[in-house]
Structure formats: C-alpha cells, structure tokens
Tab-separated table of C-alpha atoms in Angstrom:
chain	number	residue	atom	x	y	z
U	1	MET	CA	-18.685	-2.588	-107.964
U	2	THR	CA	-16.978	0.353	-106.689
U	3	GLY	CA	-16.586	3.861	-108.165
U	4	GLU	CA	-12.663	2.910	-108.753
U	5	GLU	CA	-13.586	-0.370	-110.614
U	6	ILE	CA	-16.004	1.285	-112.713
U	7	ARG	CA	-13.613	4.092	-113.980
U	8	LYS	CA	-10.725	1.385	-114.257
U	9	LYS	CA	-13.287	-0.503	-116.863
U	10	ALA	CA	-14.365	2.610	-118.467
U	11	VAL	CA	-10.694	3.642	-119.238
U	12	ARG	CA	-9.978	0.158	-120.833
U	13	ILE	CA	-12.829	0.580	-122.706
U	14	ALA	CA	-11.872	4.051	-124.260
U	15	LEU	CA	-8.580	2.795	-124.916
U	16	LEU	CA	-9.574	-0.164	-126.542
U	17	LEU	CA	-11.748	2.003	-128.793
U	18	ILE	CA	-9.236	4.420	-129.758
U	19	ILE	CA	-6.805	1.338	-130.879
U	20	VAL	CA	-9.449	-0.090	-132.706
U	21	VAL	CA	-10.238	3.183	-134.286
U	22	VAL	CA	-6.603	3.676	-134.958
U	23	VAL	CA	-5.941	0.141	-136.295
U	24	LEU	CA	-8.832	0.474	-138.507
U	25	CYS	CA	-7.730	3.645	-140.076
U	26	ALA	CA	-4.035	2.602	-140.825
U	27	GLY	CA	-5.849	-0.428	-142.669
U	28	TYR	CA	-7.900	1.621	-144.363
U	29	LEU	CA	-4.954	4.187	-145.694
U	30	LYS	CA	-2.819	1.053	-146.506
U	31	VAL	CA	-5.567	-0.410	-148.411
U	32	VAL	CA	-6.021	3.169	-150.456
U	33	LEU	CA	-2.544	3.460	-151.410
U	34	THR	CA	-1.708	0.412	-152.425
U	35	TRP	CA	-4.674	-0.905	-154.575
U	36	SER	CA	-5.048	1.293	-157.408
U	37	TYR	CA	-8.660	1.568	-158.900
U	38	SER	CA	-7.280	2.195	-162.376
U	39	LYS	CA	-3.869	2.185	-164.475
U	40	GLY	CA	-3.046	3.592	-167.582
U	41	GLU	CA	-0.416	5.962	-169.502
U	42	ARG	CA	-0.708	9.443	-170.960
U	43	ILE	CA	1.643	11.233	-173.439
U	44	GLY	CA	2.588	14.698	-173.826
U	45	TYR	CA	5.101	16.974	-171.986
U	46	VAL	CA	5.445	17.888	-168.476
U	47	GLN	CA	5.122	21.543	-168.238
U	48	LYS	CA	4.877	22.178	-164.678
U	49	PHE	CA	6.488	19.966	-161.641
U	50	SER	CA	7.251	21.113	-158.204
U	51	GLU	CA	6.995	20.263	-154.706
U	52	LYS	CA	4.192	21.731	-152.931
U	53	GLY	CA	2.750	22.294	-149.211
U	54	TRP	CA	2.938	23.829	-145.942
U	55	LEU	CA	3.270	20.795	-143.752
U	56	CYS	CA	2.837	17.895	-146.154
U	57	LYS	CA	5.530	18.214	-149.099
U	58	THR	CA	4.329	16.601	-152.034
U	59	TRP	CA	5.650	16.486	-155.723
U	60	GLU	CA	2.592	17.750	-157.922
U	61	GLY	CA	2.733	18.005	-161.637
U	62	GLU	CA	1.136	18.805	-164.888
U	63	LEU	CA	1.533	17.167	-168.189
U	64	GLN	CA	0.374	19.097	-171.259
U	65	MET	CA	-1.085	15.935	-173.325
U	66	LEU	CA	-0.825	15.928	-177.128
U	67	PRO	CA	-4.225	16.978	-178.523
U	68	VAL	CA	-6.123	14.870	-181.263
U	69	PRO	CA	-6.555	17.384	-184.108
U	70	GLY	CA	-9.194	19.714	-184.423
U	71	ALA	CA	-9.469	19.258	-180.479
U	72	LEU	CA	-8.282	21.333	-177.435
U	73	PRO	CA	-5.086	20.483	-175.526
U	74	GLU	CA	-6.003	19.040	-172.254
U	75	LYS	CA	-3.497	19.088	-168.835
U	76	PHE	CA	-3.193	15.980	-166.725
U	77	GLN	CA	-2.813	16.877	-162.844
U	78	PHE	CA	-0.487	13.960	-161.417
U	79	SER	CA	1.106	13.428	-158.002
U	80	VAL	CA	4.844	11.803	-157.475
U	81	ARG	CA	5.678	9.318	-154.182
U	82	ASP	CA	8.375	7.794	-155.785
U	83	LYS	CA	11.915	9.314	-155.543
U	84	THR	CA	13.187	7.934	-158.712
U	85	VAL	CA	10.263	8.790	-160.546
U	86	ILE	CA	11.001	12.330	-159.390
U	87	GLY	CA	14.246	12.161	-160.614
U	88	LYS	CA	13.218	10.653	-164.080
U	89	ILE	CA	10.517	13.519	-164.257
U	90	ASN	CA	12.675	16.351	-163.472
U	91	SER	CA	15.546	15.019	-165.951
U	92	SER	CA	12.898	14.665	-168.949
U	93	MET	CA	11.217	18.260	-168.902
U	94	GLY	CA	11.057	19.795	-171.997
U	95	LYS	CA	10.530	16.203	-173.702
U	96	LYS	CA	7.817	14.328	-174.978
U	97	VAL	CA	6.811	11.285	-172.292
U	98	ALA	CA	4.983	8.771	-171.617
U	99	LEU	CA	3.802	9.046	-168.166
U	100	PHE	CA	2.547	5.875	-166.527
U	101	TYR	CA	0.184	6.652	-163.684
U	102	GLU	CA	-2.215	4.676	-161.125
U	103	GLN	CA	-5.541	6.005	-159.702
U	104	HIS	CA	-6.366	5.682	-156.089
U	105	LYS	CA	-9.674	6.717	-155.108
U	106	GLY	CA	-10.716	7.839	-151.567
U	107	VAL	CA	-7.198	9.165	-150.162
U	108	PRO	CA	-8.488	10.615	-147.478
U	109	THR	CA	-5.474	13.598	-146.887
U	110	ASN	CA	-3.520	15.996	-149.143
U	111	CYS	CA	-0.457	14.284	-147.218
U	112	PHE	CA	-0.172	11.930	-149.837
U	113	GLY	CA	-0.591	14.070	-153.157
U	114	GLU	CA	-3.395	16.286	-154.316
U	115	SER	CA	-4.245	14.423	-157.180
U	116	GLU	CA	-5.920	10.854	-157.136
U	117	TYR	CA	-3.408	10.117	-159.973
U	118	PHE	CA	-0.040	8.920	-158.844
U	119	ALA	CA	2.612	8.918	-161.466
U	120	VAL	CA	4.500	5.276	-160.880
U	121	ASP	CA	7.102	5.578	-163.964
U	122	VAL	CA	8.001	7.665	-167.146
U	123	LYS	CA	9.687	6.978	-170.043
U	124	SER	CA	11.118	9.722	-172.575
U	125	LEU	CA	10.128	8.948	-175.712
U	126	GLU	CA	12.458	11.763	-177.771
C-alpha cells in the first residue's frame, strides 16, 4: 500500500467513527427525552415562571406546593418544553393548579431544561 492509499483509508475510518458517534449521541438523546423515568402530579401555586438562558432558552418554573399541616412548605422546580403548556401555566399564575410532570434522568445538557422534571400539562383547580 502506498502512502496515499493509507491516508485515504485513515480518512474513511475517521469519518466512519465520527458518524457512529453522532448517531449514538442522537439516539441516546432521543431515548432520554422520550422515555420517562417517572410520572406524577403536584398541587400548589406557580410562584415563579420565566424563560431563561443565554444561548439555549428554556422555560423554568417553581411550584409552591401546599404543605401538610405542621410541615414546612416545599418548592418544586420544573422545566417546560411544550408551547401549549407554557400558555396554560402563564394563564393560571396565582391560581391553585395541578401540575402533571414526567421525570427524565440523564439529560446531558441544560439546553433542554435546568430541571429533570418536565411539566406536560397543568390544570387550574380554582
């Protein structure tokens, strides 16, 4: 084999490795964002909800959960990706709501949300 053939083969192998890494990363991201570790619902008042980020803009919120008598109030941090849910949350600010969420573990970056809890629906209880 000549030096030219070896160089061409090395470039092909490098390109193949790059393609494999990109495909594996995209597959991992797809699985992490579609498969939920847990699902649930929290009840309380949305006390903070805003769009944040320098490069990756995400909607982040804070739900002041209703305390059990004798217990301290607890805050629930969540992120939102769905535009219809963003509109529902904005229209229900100050009202008692049920926030339905999915937990996604292993999301590799904050570009999808700062929290691992993603609100998928909200229902006003007032």
